[in-house]
PDB file of C-alpha atoms in Angstrom:
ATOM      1  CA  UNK A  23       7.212  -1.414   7.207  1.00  0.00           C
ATOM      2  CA  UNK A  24       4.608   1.095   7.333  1.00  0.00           C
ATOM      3  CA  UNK A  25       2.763   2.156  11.304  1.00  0.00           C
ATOM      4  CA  UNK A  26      -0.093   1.415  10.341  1.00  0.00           C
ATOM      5  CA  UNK A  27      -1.305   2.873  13.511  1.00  0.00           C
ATOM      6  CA  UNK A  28      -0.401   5.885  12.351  1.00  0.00           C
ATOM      7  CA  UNK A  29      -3.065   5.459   9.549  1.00  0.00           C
ATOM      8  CA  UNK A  30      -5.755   3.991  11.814  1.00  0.00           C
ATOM      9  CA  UNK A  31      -5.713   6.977  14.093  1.00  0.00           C
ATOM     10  CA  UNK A  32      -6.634   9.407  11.105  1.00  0.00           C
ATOM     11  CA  UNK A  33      -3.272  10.925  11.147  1.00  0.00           C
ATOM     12  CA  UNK A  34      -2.284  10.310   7.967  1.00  0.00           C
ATOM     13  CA  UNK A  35      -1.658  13.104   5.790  1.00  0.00           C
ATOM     14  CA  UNK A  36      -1.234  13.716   2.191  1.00  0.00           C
ATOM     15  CA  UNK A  37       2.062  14.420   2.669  1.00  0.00           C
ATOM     16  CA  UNK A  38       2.946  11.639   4.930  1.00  0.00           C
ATOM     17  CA  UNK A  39       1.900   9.257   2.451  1.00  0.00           C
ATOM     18  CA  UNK A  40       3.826  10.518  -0.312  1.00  0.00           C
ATOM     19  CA  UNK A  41       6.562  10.177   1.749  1.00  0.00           C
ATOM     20  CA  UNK A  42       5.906   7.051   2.980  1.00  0.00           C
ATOM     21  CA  UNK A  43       5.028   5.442  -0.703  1.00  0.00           C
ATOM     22  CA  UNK A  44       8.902   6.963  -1.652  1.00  0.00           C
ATOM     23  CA  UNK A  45      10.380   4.550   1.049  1.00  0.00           C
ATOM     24  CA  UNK A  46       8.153   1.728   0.366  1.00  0.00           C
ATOM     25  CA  UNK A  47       9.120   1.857  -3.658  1.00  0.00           C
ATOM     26  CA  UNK A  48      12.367   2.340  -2.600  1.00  0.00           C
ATOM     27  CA  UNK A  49      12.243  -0.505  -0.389  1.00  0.00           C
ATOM     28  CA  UNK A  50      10.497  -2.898  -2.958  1.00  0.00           C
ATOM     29  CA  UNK A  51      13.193  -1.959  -5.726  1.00  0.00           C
ATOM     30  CA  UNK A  52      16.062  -2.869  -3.471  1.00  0.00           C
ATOM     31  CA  UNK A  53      14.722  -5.863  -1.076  1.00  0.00           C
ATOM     32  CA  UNK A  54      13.800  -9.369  -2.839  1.00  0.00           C
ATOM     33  CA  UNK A  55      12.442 -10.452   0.468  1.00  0.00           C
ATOM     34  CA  UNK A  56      10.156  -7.532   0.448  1.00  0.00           C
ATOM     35  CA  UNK A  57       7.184  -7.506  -1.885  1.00  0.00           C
ATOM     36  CA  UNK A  58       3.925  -6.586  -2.721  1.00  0.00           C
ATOM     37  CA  UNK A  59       2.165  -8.733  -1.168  1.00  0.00           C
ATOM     38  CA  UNK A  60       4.062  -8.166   2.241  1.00  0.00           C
ATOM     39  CA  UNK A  61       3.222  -4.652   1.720  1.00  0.00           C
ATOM     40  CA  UNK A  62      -0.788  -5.682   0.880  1.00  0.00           C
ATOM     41  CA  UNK A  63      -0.030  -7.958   4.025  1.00  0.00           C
ATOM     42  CA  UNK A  64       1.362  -4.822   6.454  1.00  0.00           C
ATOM     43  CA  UNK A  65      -1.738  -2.696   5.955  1.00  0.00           C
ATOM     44  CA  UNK A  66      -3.952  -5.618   6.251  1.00  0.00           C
ATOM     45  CA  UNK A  67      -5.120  -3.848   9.233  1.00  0.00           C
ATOM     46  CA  UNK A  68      -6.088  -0.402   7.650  1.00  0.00           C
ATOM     47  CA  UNK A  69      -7.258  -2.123   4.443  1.00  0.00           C
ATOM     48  CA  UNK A  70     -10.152  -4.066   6.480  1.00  0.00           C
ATOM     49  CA  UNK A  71     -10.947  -1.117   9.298  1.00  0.00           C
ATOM     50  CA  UNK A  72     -14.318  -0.603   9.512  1.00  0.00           C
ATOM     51  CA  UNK A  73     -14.164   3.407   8.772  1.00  0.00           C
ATOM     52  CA  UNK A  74     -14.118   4.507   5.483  1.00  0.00           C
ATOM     53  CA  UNK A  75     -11.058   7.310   5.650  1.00  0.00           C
ATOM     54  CA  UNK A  76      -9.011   4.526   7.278  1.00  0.00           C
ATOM     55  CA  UNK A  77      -9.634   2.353   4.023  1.00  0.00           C
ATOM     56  CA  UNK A  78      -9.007   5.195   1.732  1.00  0.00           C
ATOM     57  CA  UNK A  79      -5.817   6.047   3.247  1.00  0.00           C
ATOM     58  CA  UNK A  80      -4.034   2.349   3.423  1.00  0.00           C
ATOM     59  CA  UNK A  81      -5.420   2.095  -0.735  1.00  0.00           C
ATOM     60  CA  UNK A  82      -3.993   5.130  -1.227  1.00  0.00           C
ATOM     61  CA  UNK A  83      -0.619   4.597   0.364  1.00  0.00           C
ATOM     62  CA  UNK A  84      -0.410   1.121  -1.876  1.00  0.00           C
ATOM     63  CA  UNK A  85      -1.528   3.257  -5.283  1.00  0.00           C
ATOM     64  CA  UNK A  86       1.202   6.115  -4.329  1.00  0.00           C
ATOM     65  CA  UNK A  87       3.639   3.796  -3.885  1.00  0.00           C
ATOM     66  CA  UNK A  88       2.580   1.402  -7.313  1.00  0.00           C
ATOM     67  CA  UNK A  89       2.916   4.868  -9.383  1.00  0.00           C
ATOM     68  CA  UNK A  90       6.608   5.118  -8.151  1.00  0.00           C
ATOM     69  CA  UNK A  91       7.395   2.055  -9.648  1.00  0.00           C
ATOM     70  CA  UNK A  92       8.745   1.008 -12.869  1.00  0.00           C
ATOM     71  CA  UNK A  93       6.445  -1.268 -14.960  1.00  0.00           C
ATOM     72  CA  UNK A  94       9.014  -4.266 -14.870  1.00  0.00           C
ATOM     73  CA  UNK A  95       9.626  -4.306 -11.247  1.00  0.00           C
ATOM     74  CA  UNK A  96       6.014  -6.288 -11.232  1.00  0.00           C
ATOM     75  CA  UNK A  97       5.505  -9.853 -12.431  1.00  0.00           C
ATOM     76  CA  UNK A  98       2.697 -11.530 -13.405  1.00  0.00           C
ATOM     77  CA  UNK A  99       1.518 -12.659 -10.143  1.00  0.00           C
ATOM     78  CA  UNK A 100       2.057  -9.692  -8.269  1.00  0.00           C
ATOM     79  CA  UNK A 101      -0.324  -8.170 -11.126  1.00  0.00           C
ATOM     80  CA  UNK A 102      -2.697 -10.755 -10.554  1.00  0.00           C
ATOM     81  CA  UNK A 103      -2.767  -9.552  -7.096  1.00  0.00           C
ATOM     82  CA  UNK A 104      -2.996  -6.110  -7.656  1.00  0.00           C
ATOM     83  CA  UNK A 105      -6.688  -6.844  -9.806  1.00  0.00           C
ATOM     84  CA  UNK A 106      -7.958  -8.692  -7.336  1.00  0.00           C
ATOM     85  CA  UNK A 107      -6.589  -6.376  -4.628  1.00  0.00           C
ATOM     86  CA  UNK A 108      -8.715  -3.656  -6.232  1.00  0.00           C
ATOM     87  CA  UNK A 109     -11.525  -5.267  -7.332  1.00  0.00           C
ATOM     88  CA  UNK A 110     -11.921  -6.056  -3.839  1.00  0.00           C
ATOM     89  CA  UNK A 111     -11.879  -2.712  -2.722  1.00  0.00           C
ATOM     90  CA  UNK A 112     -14.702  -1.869  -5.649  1.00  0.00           C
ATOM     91  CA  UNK A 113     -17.033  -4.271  -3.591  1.00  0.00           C
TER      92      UNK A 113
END
């Protein structure tokens, strides 16, 4: 899973995330018992942090990693998920 301590102390790079959103995709190709909604689920806590870079980093970790997968890998209810993950985070 992701530290997502690591993103709620602000020490989450650019870099760090790319890196981390190559292991997650990885991880979501190859692990059935893995999915987007555990990831969505994981970062709970840096999705919902009251400071704004904190937030923009855990929504950017889960768009680096969506952009590393191939369209098929998604079903309809994970795509579901995804709009009303991010019309969420439009509120």
């Amino acid at each position: 899973m992701v530290d997502v301590s690591h993103i709620s102390s602000g020490l989450s790079t650019p870099d760090w995330q790319r890196e981390q959103a190559q292991l997650l995709a990885a991880r979501l190709q190859s692990d059935s018992d893995f999915t987007l909604l555990s990831l969505v689920e994981s970062l709970g806590p840096a999705l919902t942090d009251t400071k704004v870079e904190v937030r923009k980093a855990g929504v950017s970790l889960v768009s680096l990693t969506l952009t590393l997968l191939p369209p098929s890998l998604l079903p309809a209810q994970e795509l579901s998920l995804l709009s009303l993950f991010y019309t969420d985070r439009l509120r």
